[in-house]
Amino acid sequence: TRVLGDVVFENVDFGYTEGKIVLHDVALYAKPGQKIAFVGSTGAGKTTITNLINRFYPIMDGKIRYDGININKIHKSDLRQSLGIVLQDTHLFTGTVAENIRYGKLDATDEEVIKAAKLANADGFIQHLPEGYNSILTGDGGSLSQGQRQLLAIARAAIANPPVLILDEATSSIDTRTEAIVQQGMDRLMEGRTVFVIAHRLSTVKNSDVIMVLEQGRIIEKGSHNDLIMQKGKYYQLYTG
Ligand code: CTP
Ligand code: MG
């Protein structure tokens, strides 16, 4: 059974090693379909929170629940099916474009592959490759641009159709036109899912339902863009920079 996408953290404490706590008393409530953005300086704990949503590590104190169920009681395969991840650097493997997309759902039909590629805005560039969907990518996808690799990552996440999505936005600059294409694919991918995004683009942050500002492992501010601007705290400082 897949989760609906209701995710809660209650007073979560966590450290990678005994004695060094990196998240303190983190509380978080995401309703199905909400978009939650994490912002904060390097080392603040953004990636760590997404690691815990993925249950990559056990927490030290507190509770994490999906649809009210303790994360530790959810079957590993159910959790895996419920979560999609799009990271800054997508791992592509040696194989065809179609195989690289199908990695998100191994029994997907050709039609599903094309549908996911279209949703991701990847269909256009794929059609222009010499062999289309059957073009072979080398191990690291080196023959593709960074933007094209991102579009494949979006297609791969879309084909799995997960209720919960974790995004780590790329910091590196791609040209404006490509960025708009990637953004449109991302927007379509996010639609109707609970999304946790480590946000670098201001447009993403502004459009999130809840922005969480992290500092040294604590959530120091949370609210909508407008709430936080009015609050004139850390977010306001970052934004008006
Ligand atoms: N940390 C650790 N062991 C790890 C990973 C991280 O001890 N395997 C520590 C880091 O040194 C940091 C804290 O955990 O003090 C939070 O790290 P992280 O969540 O990765 O910070 P981010 O906010 O994701 O930082 P960045 O913007 O640089 O990605
Ligand atoms: Mg990080």
XYZ file of C-alpha atoms and ligand atoms in Angstrom, residues 46-47 168 198, ligand 2:
5
model
C 18.751 20.575 4.688
C 20.094 17.374 3.148
C 17.520 18.946 -4.578
C 16.039 21.977 -1.121
Mg 22.898 19.633 1.268
